Amino acid sequence: MHKILVGKGDQPVHLLGPFGNRHGLIAGATGTGKTVTMMVLAEGFSRMGVPVFIADVKGDVAGLSQPGEASDRLFQRAAELGVQGYGNEASPVVFWDLYGSLGHPVRTTISEMGPNLLARVLELNETQTGVLEVVFRLADDQGLLLLDLEDLRALLGLVTETRKAISKAYGLVSPQSVAAIQRALLALEREGGDRMFGEPALDLNDFMTTDLSGRGIINVFAANQLILKPRLYSSFLLWLLSELFENLPEVGDPEKPGLVFFFDEAHLLFDDAPPILVKRVEQVVRLIRSKGVGVYFCSQFPDDLPGEVLGQLGNRFQHALRAFTPRDQKAVRTAAETFAANPRLDVAQVISELGVGEALVSTLQDKGVPLPVERTRIAPPRCRMGAITDEERAAVRSRSPVGARYDTPVNRESAHEILARRAEQAVEAAESQAPSAPATAEAPESSALSELLWGKGRRQGLVEAMAKSAARSVGSQLGRQILRGLLGGILGGSRRR
């Protein structure tokens, strides 16, 4: 049976492959060893042949790509815990980065992100979100692809110019709401979030690969800068989960997961989230298990997650919590109540006594029965426990099998280009209908008519005014329509066409 040796308490503690997709929680105070536990699990899944996605918030998870340093202390600990064949080794790693500096660029399109999740990224209110819904619907009806921020801006401009017609067809659109969305786009662009949108968009199959030896690729997502924009960070990872939910087939109960997803700083997903979004997250977590995906949340306190989500997490790893404040004491009680009872342990007391590298662990065993909680010394990872150099990162990137596919951006025709072309065609059509200027001197009446039609100096003529009006109103005719699949049937996004 596929299994990972997590560590040892009164007995060895394993995480079994068939229950790896039953999700998990890694919790504990800062500096108690949560990151090391994540690395041990990531290495174990990789050796099992399971691809892994893991967010690198502090920069030290990148150490998975390098062998650890030989240490008598680590070898002695591995021997005491019964780790078979322990040695220093690297795992197969592919680096990713939203900004493209510390890994391959990760992109999606505006259409795939969808209005609801994009509204969260932009921090829009309910009214502004409704306007964004209108923009997406208009794009559908007009056959316009929304790939990047330029496309969205072009469509917002069209909505502004034809606001009365749009409001009549789709519902009231106020210029104040459009302006607020445009300002939010400027703020997102200033923070570098515009790099998230465009093509080539991420193909999730590239996350679910193995190397030539059959080990699962560990996809390390550099998030040390992105974490400074909490909503962008959490919304991006939620989009990834939703895309997995939408695109992966049902697999039932496999012998091992198809992918394991580690969500570090998980509390950011739920901070200030509207109830409807929380409900949808709960739905994704509950149902994605049948797609063979295991989701492991990492946070300081177990009650950072809603109870409905917490109830879906079958594998628990609780590091030390110091009950100094009422908030800490509540978290200790919550953690103690969520474990399968062990008569030999007072869980609430032990949580405060755990040392670095120790955790209270309960995993699902045969037939999905939780293991009574064990005070466990966590096994040492085989990789480097720390950051890597720029040269080491560059060497790993140079060996990546997907670099050629993502490192060069592509800009195909989409809403921005189509609307610009329609405006040019409208101007050309207006000009072609105008009479050519006479070659000979005009009579006073003819000169006055020419001035009226074509203007004089800075004065605008009727033909120019009509051309500008036509350019502003292009795209207002409805008819051509594209179908957008729902983002996981959940978040209102769409597939690329």
Short mmCIF file of C-alpha atoms in Angstrom, two decimals:
data_model
loop_
_atom_site.label_atom_id
_atom_site.label_comp_id
_atom_site.label_asym_id
_atom_site.label_seq_id
_atom_site.Cartn_x
_atom_site.Cartn_y
_atom_site.Cartn_z
CA MET A 1 0.00 0.00 0.00
CA HIS A 2 1.19 3.51 -0.81
CA LYS A 3 1.96 5.34 2.42
CA ILE A 4 4.05 8.14 3.88
CA LEU A 5 5.86 7.83 7.21
CA VAL A 6 4.97 11.10 8.93
CA GLY A 7 6.82 10.36 12.17
CA LYS A 8 6.59 8.29 15.30
CA GLY A 9 4.81 8.54 18.64
CA ASP A 10 4.03 5.44 20.65
CA GLN A 11 3.85 3.82 17.21
CA PRO A 12 4.80 4.82 13.65
CA VAL A 13 2.31 7.26 12.13
CA HIS A 14 1.56 6.94 8.41
CA LEU A 15 -0.56 8.83 5.92
CA LEU A 16 -2.10 6.22 3.62
CA GLY A 17 -2.28 6.83 -0.12
CA PRO A 18 -5.95 5.81 -0.56
CA PHE A 19 -6.93 8.54 1.94
CA GLY A 20 -4.55 11.22 0.70
CA ASN A 21 -7.43 12.88 -1.14
CA ARG A 22 -9.48 13.19 2.05
CA HIS A 23 -7.81 16.57 2.63
CA GLY A 24 -5.91 17.77 5.67
CA LEU A 25 -5.01 20.58 8.05
CA ILE A 26 -1.55 21.64 9.21
CA ALA A 27 -1.87 24.14 12.04
CA GLY A 28 0.34 25.68 14.70
CA ALA A 29 2.03 28.85 15.88
CA THR A 30 4.80 30.51 13.90
CA GLY A 31 8.13 28.69 14.18
CA THR A 32 6.74 25.35 15.36
CA GLY A 33 7.56 23.36 12.21
CA LYS A 34 4.52 23.62 9.93
CA THR A 35 6.64 24.24 6.82
CA VAL A 36 8.82 21.20 7.53
CA THR A 37 5.70 19.04 7.88
CA MET A 38 4.49 20.33 4.50
CA MET A 39 7.85 19.46 2.95
CA VAL A 40 7.83 15.95 4.43
CA LEU A 41 4.36 15.33 3.03
CA ALA A 42 5.26 16.84 -0.37
CA GLU A 43 8.34 14.63 -0.63
CA GLY A 44 6.30 11.59 0.40
CA PHE A 45 3.60 12.21 -2.18
CA SER A 46 6.25 12.81 -4.86
CA ARG A 47 7.95 9.47 -4.09
CA MET A 48 4.48 7.91 -4.29
CA GLY A 49 4.19 9.23 -7.86
CA VAL A 50 1.68 11.97 -6.96
CA PRO A 51 2.17 15.48 -8.41
CA VAL A 52 2.09 18.29 -5.85
CA PHE A 53 1.27 22.00 -5.94
CA ILE A 54 2.62 24.00 -3.00
CA ALA A 55 2.72 27.75 -2.37
CA ASP A 56 6.09 29.08 -1.18
CA VAL A 57 5.16 32.02 1.03
CA LYS A 58 8.49 32.50 2.83
CA GLY A 59 10.91 31.31 0.12
CA ASP A 60 12.16 28.25 1.99
CA VAL A 61 9.93 25.64 0.30
CA ALA A 62 12.17 26.06 -2.77
CA GLY A 63 14.67 23.93 -0.82
CA LEU A 64 12.72 20.89 -2.07
CA SER A 65 14.71 21.25 -5.29
CA GLN A 66 18.06 20.70 -3.54
CA PRO A 67 19.46 17.78 -1.52
CA GLY A 68 19.80 18.42 2.20
CA GLU A 69 23.13 18.78 3.92
CA ALA A 70 24.54 15.67 5.55
CA SER A 71 23.99 15.89 9.30
CA ASP A 72 24.63 13.30 11.98
CA ARG A 73 21.71 14.75 13.95
CA LEU A 74 19.26 14.25 11.08
CA PHE A 75 20.50 10.72 10.33
CA GLN A 76 20.18 9.83 14.01
CA ARG A 77 16.62 11.23 14.13
CA ALA A 78 15.69 9.30 10.98
CA ALA A 79 17.05 6.08 12.50
CA GLU A 80 15.16 6.62 15.77
CA LEU A 81 11.91 7.17 13.88
CA GLY A 82 12.38 4.17 11.61
CA VAL A 83 12.78 6.03 8.30
CA GLN A 84 13.93 3.43 5.79
CA GLY A 85 16.62 4.35 3.24
CA TYR A 86 17.00 7.89 4.54
CA GLY A 87 19.44 10.02 2.57
CA ASN A 88 19.88 13.56 1.28
CA GLU A 89 18.15 13.99 -2.06
CA ALA A 90 16.33 16.57 -4.15
CA SER A 91 12.82 16.23 -5.48
CA PRO A 92 11.80 16.98 -9.09
CA VAL A 93 10.61 20.60 -8.96
CA VAL A 94 9.14 23.11 -11.41
CA PHE A 95 9.09 26.74 -10.30
CA TRP A 96 6.14 29.03 -11.04
CA ASP A 97 5.62 32.71 -10.34
CA LEU A 98 2.72 35.04 -11.09
CA TYR A 99 5.23 37.79 -11.90
CA GLY A 100 7.50 35.53 -13.96
CA SER A 101 10.72 36.43 -12.10
CA LEU A 102 11.18 33.41 -9.80
CA GLY A 103 9.53 30.83 -12.05
CA HIS A 104 7.51 30.33 -15.20
CA PRO A 105 4.70 32.87 -15.56
CA VAL A 106 1.28 31.65 -14.46
CA ARG A 107 -1.46 33.26 -16.51
CA THR A 108 -5.18 32.98 -16.89
CA THR A 109 -7.65 35.01 -18.93
CA ILE A 110 -10.24 37.50 -17.77
CA SER A 111 -12.99 35.22 -19.11
CA GLU A 112 -11.67 32.20 -17.19
CA MET A 113 -11.40 34.16 -13.97
CA GLY A 114 -15.08 35.16 -14.22
CA PRO A 115 -16.89 38.19 -12.78
CA ASN A 116 -17.37 37.00 -9.20
CA LEU A 117 -13.76 36.06 -8.52
CA LEU A 118 -12.45 39.07 -10.45
CA ALA A 119 -14.67 41.30 -8.33
CA ARG A 120 -13.01 39.87 -5.22
CA VAL A 121 -9.55 40.55 -6.66
CA LEU A 122 -10.59 44.14 -7.43
CA GLU A 123 -12.36 44.51 -4.06
CA LEU A 124 -15.59 45.71 -5.67
CA ASN A 125 -18.85 46.23 -3.83
CA GLU A 126 -22.12 44.53 -4.75
CA THR A 127 -23.26 47.23 -7.19
CA GLN A 128 -19.91 47.32 -8.99
CA THR A 129 -19.90 43.53 -9.18
CA GLY A 130 -23.29 43.73 -10.90
CA VAL A 131 -21.83 46.08 -13.51
CA LEU A 132 -18.97 43.63 -14.06
CA GLU A 133 -21.57 40.91 -14.64
CA VAL A 134 -23.12 43.12 -17.36
CA VAL A 135 -19.71 43.58 -19.00
CA PHE A 136 -19.15 39.81 -19.15
CA ARG A 137 -22.63 39.24 -20.54
CA LEU A 138 -22.07 41.90 -23.19
CA ALA A 139 -18.79 40.21 -24.17
CA ASP A 140 -20.69 36.96 -24.65
CA ASP A 141 -23.40 38.55 -26.75
CA GLN A 142 -20.89 40.45 -28.89
CA GLY A 143 -18.55 37.49 -29.45
CA LEU A 144 -15.65 39.30 -27.77
CA LEU A 145 -12.84 37.42 -26.02
CA LEU A 146 -11.69 38.90 -22.72
CA LEU A 147 -8.08 37.81 -22.38
CA ASP A 148 -6.26 40.62 -20.59
CA LEU A 149 -6.85 43.97 -18.89
CA GLU A 150 -6.74 45.83 -22.22
CA ASP A 151 -9.74 43.85 -23.38
CA LEU A 152 -11.66 44.59 -20.19
CA ARG A 153 -10.85 48.31 -20.43
CA ALA A 154 -12.01 48.39 -24.07
CA LEU A 155 -15.32 46.83 -23.10
CA LEU A 156 -15.74 49.21 -20.17
CA GLY A 157 -15.19 52.07 -22.61
CA LEU A 158 -17.89 50.67 -24.88
CA VAL A 159 -20.26 50.42 -21.92
CA THR A 160 -19.57 54.05 -21.04
CA GLU A 161 -20.20 55.30 -24.59
CA THR A 162 -23.42 53.30 -25.04
CA ARG A 163 -24.56 53.39 -21.44
CA LYS A 164 -28.21 54.20 -22.16
CA ALA A 165 -28.62 51.33 -24.62
CA ILE A 166 -26.73 48.94 -22.34
CA SER A 167 -28.82 49.93 -19.32
CA LYS A 168 -32.01 49.37 -21.31
CA ALA A 169 -30.91 45.92 -22.51
CA TYR A 170 -29.12 44.57 -19.39
CA GLY A 171 -30.01 46.72 -16.41
CA LEU A 172 -28.92 50.06 -15.01
CA VAL A 173 -25.22 50.83 -15.40
CA SER A 174 -24.02 53.96 -13.64
CA PRO A 175 -20.94 55.87 -14.81
CA GLN A 176 -19.75 56.01 -11.18
CA SER A 177 -19.59 52.21 -10.97
CA VAL A 178 -17.73 51.96 -14.27
CA ALA A 179 -15.26 54.58 -13.08
CA ALA A 180 -14.74 52.68 -9.81
CA ILE A 181 -13.94 49.49 -11.75
CA GLN A 182 -11.49 51.38 -13.96
CA ARG A 183 -9.73 52.80 -10.90
CA ALA A 184 -9.53 49.32 -9.37
CA LEU A 185 -7.93 48.06 -12.59
CA LEU A 186 -5.31 50.81 -12.35
CA ALA A 187 -4.53 49.79 -8.76
CA LEU A 188 -4.27 46.12 -9.76
CA GLU A 189 -1.94 47.02 -12.61
CA ARG A 190 0.22 49.13 -10.31
CA GLU A 191 0.65 46.09 -8.03
CA GLY A 192 1.66 43.91 -10.98
CA GLY A 193 -1.58 41.96 -11.06
CA ASP A 194 -1.98 42.61 -14.79
CA ARG A 195 0.68 39.95 -15.41
CA MET A 196 -1.77 37.37 -14.19
CA PHE A 197 -3.96 37.85 -17.27
CA GLY A 198 -3.06 36.90 -20.81
CA GLU A 199 -1.86 33.99 -22.87
CA PRO A 200 -0.53 31.35 -23.04
CA ALA A 201 -2.86 30.55 -20.17
CA LEU A 202 -1.99 27.78 -17.75
CA ASP A 203 -2.79 24.23 -18.86
CA LEU A 204 -3.56 22.34 -15.65
CA ASN A 205 -2.22 19.14 -17.19
CA ASP A 206 1.25 20.66 -16.77
CA PHE A 207 0.70 20.53 -13.00
CA MET A 208 -0.09 16.83 -13.08
CA THR A 209 3.05 15.20 -14.43
CA THR A 210 5.78 12.83 -13.27
CA ASP A 211 9.46 12.66 -14.14
CA LEU A 212 11.12 9.81 -16.03
CA SER A 213 11.59 7.82 -12.82
CA GLY A 214 7.88 8.03 -12.00
CA ARG A 215 8.18 10.57 -9.19
CA GLY A 216 5.50 13.25 -9.00
CA ILE A 217 6.60 16.74 -10.02
CA ILE A 218 6.41 19.25 -7.15
CA ASN A 219 5.14 22.56 -8.52
CA VAL A 220 6.50 25.30 -6.24
CA PHE A 221 4.59 28.55 -6.61
CA ALA A 222 6.64 31.58 -5.50
CA ALA A 223 4.31 33.66 -3.33
CA ASN A 224 6.66 35.69 -1.14
CA GLN A 225 5.69 38.88 -3.02
CA LEU A 226 2.14 37.88 -3.89
CA ILE A 227 1.30 37.29 -0.21
CA LEU A 228 1.58 41.06 0.27
CA LYS A 229 -1.63 41.29 -1.79
CA PRO A 230 -3.75 38.87 0.26
CA ARG A 231 -6.90 39.01 -1.87
CA LEU A 232 -4.99 38.47 -5.09
CA TYR A 233 -3.09 35.55 -3.52
CA SER A 234 -6.16 33.80 -2.12
CA SER A 235 -8.30 34.48 -5.20
CA PHE A 236 -5.64 33.09 -7.51
CA LEU A 237 -5.33 29.85 -5.54
CA LEU A 238 -9.10 29.57 -5.34
CA TRP A 239 -9.24 29.96 -9.12
CA LEU A 240 -6.76 27.10 -9.46
CA LEU A 241 -8.89 24.87 -7.24
CA SER A 242 -12.00 25.77 -9.20
CA GLU A 243 -10.33 25.01 -12.53
CA LEU A 244 -9.25 21.62 -11.21
CA PHE A 245 -12.79 20.97 -10.06
CA GLU A 246 -14.19 21.88 -13.46
CA ASN A 247 -11.75 20.06 -15.71
CA LEU A 248 -10.83 16.83 -13.92
CA PRO A 249 -12.98 13.72 -14.38
CA GLU A 250 -14.59 11.77 -11.56
CA VAL A 251 -12.30 8.99 -10.33
CA GLY A 252 -14.04 7.73 -7.19
CA ASP A 253 -11.63 6.35 -4.57
CA PRO A 254 -8.22 5.83 -6.23
CA GLU A 255 -5.25 4.05 -4.64
CA LYS A 256 -3.51 7.41 -4.44
CA PRO A 257 -4.44 11.03 -5.26
CA GLY A 258 -4.02 12.46 -8.74
CA LEU A 259 -2.78 15.75 -7.26
CA VAL A 260 -2.18 17.18 -3.80
CA PHE A 261 -2.68 20.92 -3.30
CA PHE A 262 -1.11 22.73 -0.32
CA PHE A 263 -2.80 26.04 0.52
CA ASP A 264 -0.50 27.99 2.86
CA GLU A 265 -1.84 30.98 4.87
CA ALA A 266 -5.29 29.51 4.31
CA HIS A 267 -7.02 32.02 6.58
CA LEU A 268 -6.61 34.61 3.82
CA LEU A 269 -9.14 32.69 1.74
CA PHE A 270 -11.88 33.35 4.27
CA ASP A 271 -10.94 36.78 5.66
CA ASP A 272 -13.64 39.28 4.66
CA ALA A 273 -15.05 36.82 2.13
CA PRO A 274 -18.78 37.25 1.40
CA PRO A 275 -20.96 34.36 2.60
CA ILE A 276 -21.76 33.24 -0.93
CA LEU A 277 -18.04 32.82 -1.71
CA VAL A 278 -17.44 30.88 1.52
CA LYS A 279 -20.32 28.60 0.60
CA ARG A 280 -18.82 27.95 -2.81
CA VAL A 281 -15.42 27.19 -1.30
CA GLU A 282 -17.08 24.63 0.95
CA GLN A 283 -18.71 23.07 -2.09
CA VAL A 284 -15.41 22.81 -3.97
CA VAL A 285 -13.63 21.23 -0.99
CA ARG A 286 -16.45 18.76 -0.44
CA LEU A 287 -16.68 17.62 -4.06
CA ILE A 288 -13.13 17.85 -5.39
CA ARG A 289 -12.16 14.73 -3.41
CA SER A 290 -14.00 12.62 -5.97
CA LYS A 291 -11.75 14.14 -8.66
CA GLY A 292 -8.71 12.66 -6.92
CA VAL A 293 -7.43 15.98 -5.54
CA GLY A 294 -6.34 16.31 -1.92
CA VAL A 295 -6.34 19.82 -0.43
CA TYR A 296 -4.16 20.52 2.62
CA PHE A 297 -4.74 23.84 4.38
CA CYS A 298 -1.95 25.38 6.43
CA SER A 299 -2.74 28.08 8.98
CA GLN A 300 -1.93 29.11 12.53
CA PHE A 301 -5.25 28.24 14.15
CA PRO A 302 -7.69 25.46 13.25
CA ASP A 303 -10.64 27.81 13.67
CA ASP A 304 -9.24 30.03 10.90
CA LEU A 305 -11.33 27.76 8.66
CA PRO A 306 -15.15 27.58 8.72
CA GLY A 307 -16.59 24.59 10.53
CA GLU A 308 -18.07 23.16 7.33
CA VAL A 309 -14.61 23.11 5.72
CA LEU A 310 -12.91 21.86 8.88
CA GLY A 311 -15.29 18.92 8.96
CA GLN A 312 -14.05 17.76 5.53
CA LEU A 313 -10.41 17.46 6.62
CA GLY A 314 -9.60 13.87 7.55
CA ASN A 315 -5.82 14.18 8.15
CA ARG A 316 -4.76 16.50 10.99
CA PHE A 317 -1.30 17.78 11.97
CA GLN A 318 -1.42 20.13 14.96
CA HIS A 319 1.80 21.82 16.03
CA ALA A 320 2.19 23.81 19.23
CA LEU A 321 -0.16 26.60 20.25
CA ARG A 322 0.65 28.87 23.16
CA ALA A 323 -2.53 29.72 25.09
CA PHE A 324 -1.52 33.22 26.14
CA THR A 325 -4.68 35.05 25.08
CA PRO A 326 -8.41 34.24 25.07
CA ARG A 327 -8.12 33.85 21.28
CA ASP A 328 -5.35 31.26 21.75
CA GLN A 329 -7.29 29.43 24.44
CA LYS A 330 -10.31 29.15 22.16
CA ALA A 331 -8.11 27.80 19.35
CA VAL A 332 -6.64 25.18 21.71
CA ARG A 333 -10.12 24.00 22.68
CA THR A 334 -11.18 23.85 19.03
CA ALA A 335 -8.11 21.80 18.10
CA ALA A 336 -8.61 19.40 21.00
CA GLU A 337 -12.25 18.82 20.09
CA THR A 338 -11.49 17.96 16.45
CA PHE A 339 -9.15 15.02 17.13
CA ALA A 340 -10.09 11.39 17.53
CA ALA A 341 -9.73 10.85 21.28
CA ASN A 342 -6.75 9.05 22.78
CA PRO A 343 -7.28 8.08 26.44
CA ARG A 344 -3.53 8.35 27.07
CA LEU A 345 -3.38 12.01 26.05
CA ASP A 346 -4.84 15.22 27.42
CA VAL A 347 -4.86 16.94 24.04
CA ALA A 348 -5.62 20.46 25.30
CA GLN A 349 -2.63 20.30 27.65
CA VAL A 350 -0.23 18.61 25.23
CA ILE A 351 -0.81 21.22 22.49
CA SER A 352 0.82 23.84 24.71
CA GLU A 353 3.74 21.54 25.55
CA LEU A 354 4.79 20.46 22.06
CA GLY A 355 8.33 21.31 21.00
CA VAL A 356 9.58 22.31 17.55
CA GLY A 357 9.34 19.31 15.23
CA GLU A 358 6.55 17.70 17.25
CA ALA A 359 2.86 17.57 16.37
CA LEU A 360 -0.36 15.93 17.39
CA VAL A 361 -1.26 13.78 14.38
CA SER A 362 -4.37 11.89 13.41
CA THR A 363 -4.71 10.35 9.93
CA LEU A 364 -7.33 8.16 8.32
CA GLN A 365 -6.52 4.47 8.50
CA ASP A 366 -8.19 1.32 7.12
CA LYS A 367 -11.81 1.90 6.08
CA GLY A 368 -11.37 5.62 6.74
CA VAL A 369 -11.32 5.30 10.53
CA PRO A 370 -9.32 8.12 12.18
CA LEU A 371 -6.19 7.11 14.06
CA PRO A 372 -6.44 8.10 17.74
CA VAL A 373 -4.36 11.23 18.05
CA GLU A 374 -0.63 10.58 18.60
CA ARG A 375 2.02 12.90 19.96
CA THR A 376 4.42 12.52 17.05
CA ARG A 377 8.02 13.43 16.34
CA ILE A 378 7.96 14.48 12.69
CA ALA A 379 10.39 12.71 10.35
CA PRO A 380 13.15 14.87 8.83
CA PRO A 381 12.85 15.83 5.16
CA ARG A 382 15.52 14.70 2.72
CA CYS A 383 15.78 18.07 0.98
CA ARG A 384 17.36 21.33 2.07
CA MET A 385 15.42 23.06 4.83
CA GLY A 386 15.97 26.62 3.69
CA ALA A 387 16.17 29.03 0.76
CA ILE A 388 18.18 28.44 -2.41
CA THR A 389 20.47 30.76 -4.37
CA ASP A 390 19.57 32.55 -7.59
CA GLU A 391 22.04 30.34 -9.46
CA GLU A 392 20.42 27.16 -8.11
CA ARG A 393 16.97 28.42 -9.06
CA ALA A 394 18.17 29.30 -12.58
CA ALA A 395 19.66 25.81 -12.98
CA VAL A 396 16.35 24.18 -12.02
CA ARG A 397 14.44 26.45 -14.41
CA SER A 398 16.79 25.63 -17.26
CA ARG A 399 15.88 21.94 -16.92
CA SER A 400 12.14 22.58 -16.81
CA PRO A 401 10.08 20.70 -19.43
CA VAL A 402 7.51 23.53 -19.75
CA GLY A 403 9.63 26.68 -19.91
CA ALA A 404 9.46 27.07 -23.69
CA ARG A 405 5.67 26.98 -23.54
CA TYR A 406 5.08 29.71 -20.94
CA ASP A 407 8.04 32.06 -20.86
CA THR A 408 7.05 33.97 -24.04
CA PRO A 409 3.67 35.81 -23.94
CA VAL A 410 1.22 35.65 -26.84
CA ASN A 411 -1.24 38.43 -27.78
CA ARG A 412 -3.91 37.15 -30.16
CA GLU A 413 -6.91 39.09 -31.44
CA SER A 414 -9.48 39.73 -28.74
CA ALA A 415 -11.91 42.42 -27.57
CA HIS A 416 -9.44 45.32 -27.65
CA GLU A 417 -8.30 44.64 -31.21
CA ILE A 418 -11.82 43.86 -32.51
CA LEU A 419 -13.34 47.05 -31.11
CA ALA A 420 -10.46 49.14 -32.44
CA ARG A 421 -10.91 47.62 -35.89
CA ARG A 422 -14.68 48.24 -35.83
CA ALA A 423 -14.06 51.88 -34.95
CA GLU A 424 -11.64 52.28 -37.87
CA GLN A 425 -14.12 50.67 -40.25
CA ALA A 426 -16.87 53.01 -39.06
CA VAL A 427 -14.69 56.06 -39.69
CA GLU A 428 -13.67 54.79 -43.13
CA ALA A 429 -17.31 54.12 -44.02
CA ALA A 430 -18.30 57.65 -43.00
CA GLU A 431 -15.46 59.14 -45.04
CA SER A 432 -16.31 57.10 -48.12
CA GLN A 433 -19.86 58.46 -48.10
CA ALA A 434 -18.69 62.10 -48.04
CA PRO A 435 -18.42 64.03 -51.39
CA SER A 436 -14.93 64.84 -52.59
CA ALA A 437 -13.86 68.47 -52.27
CA PRO A 438 -14.24 70.52 -55.49
CA ALA A 439 -11.08 71.41 -57.36
CA THR A 440 -12.30 74.87 -58.38
CA ALA A 441 -13.31 77.86 -56.34
CA GLU A 442 -16.68 77.42 -54.64
CA ALA A 443 -19.66 79.74 -54.62
CA PRO A 444 -20.46 81.26 -51.21
CA GLU A 445 -23.39 78.86 -50.75
CA SER A 446 -21.18 75.85 -51.63
CA SER A 447 -18.43 77.04 -49.30
CA ALA A 448 -20.92 77.37 -46.44
CA LEU A 449 -22.21 73.82 -47.08
CA SER A 450 -18.64 72.46 -47.11
CA GLU A 451 -17.90 74.18 -43.80
CA LEU A 452 -21.05 72.67 -42.30
CA LEU A 453 -20.15 69.17 -43.49
CA TRP A 454 -16.41 69.17 -42.94
CA GLY A 455 -15.85 71.88 -40.36
CA LYS A 456 -13.33 74.66 -40.37
CA GLY A 457 -10.25 75.04 -38.20
CA ARG A 458 -11.09 73.63 -34.79
CA ARG A 459 -14.79 73.51 -35.53
CA GLN A 460 -16.16 70.00 -35.96
CA GLY A 461 -18.28 69.25 -39.06
CA LEU A 462 -21.30 66.97 -39.29
CA VAL A 463 -19.39 64.18 -41.05
CA GLU A 464 -16.69 64.10 -38.37
CA ALA A 465 -19.31 64.12 -35.64
CA MET A 466 -21.18 61.24 -37.28
CA ALA A 467 -17.98 59.23 -37.66
CA LYS A 468 -17.09 59.71 -34.01
CA SER A 469 -20.58 58.79 -32.96
CA ALA A 470 -20.43 55.64 -35.08
CA ALA A 471 -17.07 54.72 -33.57
CA ARG A 472 -18.43 55.16 -30.07
CA SER A 473 -21.46 53.04 -30.68
CA VAL A 474 -19.79 50.13 -32.47
CA GLY A 475 -20.62 46.85 -30.96
CA SER A 476 -24.02 47.97 -29.72
CA GLN A 477 -25.79 45.69 -32.20
CA LEU A 478 -26.52 42.36 -30.58
CA GLY A 479 -26.52 39.02 -32.35
CA ARG A 480 -23.22 37.23 -32.38
CA GLN A 481 -22.89 35.20 -29.24
CA ILE A 482 -20.35 32.84 -27.73
CA LEU A 483 -20.94 30.31 -25.04
CA ARG A 484 -18.89 30.51 -21.87
CA GLY A 485 -18.63 27.50 -19.60
CA LEU A 486 -19.05 28.27 -15.93
CA LEU A 487 -15.81 28.30 -13.94
CA GLY A 488 -16.22 24.99 -12.25
CA GLY A 489 -19.95 25.62 -12.50
CA ILE A 490 -19.26 27.71 -9.43
CA LEU A 491 -17.47 31.01 -9.89
CA GLY A 492 -18.97 32.39 -13.12
CA GLY A 493 -15.88 32.14 -15.34
CA SER A 494 -15.39 30.51 -18.73
CA ARG A 495 -13.13 28.36 -20.77
CA ARG A 496 -10.90 29.78 -23.50
CA ARG A 497 -12.29 29.55 -26.95
#
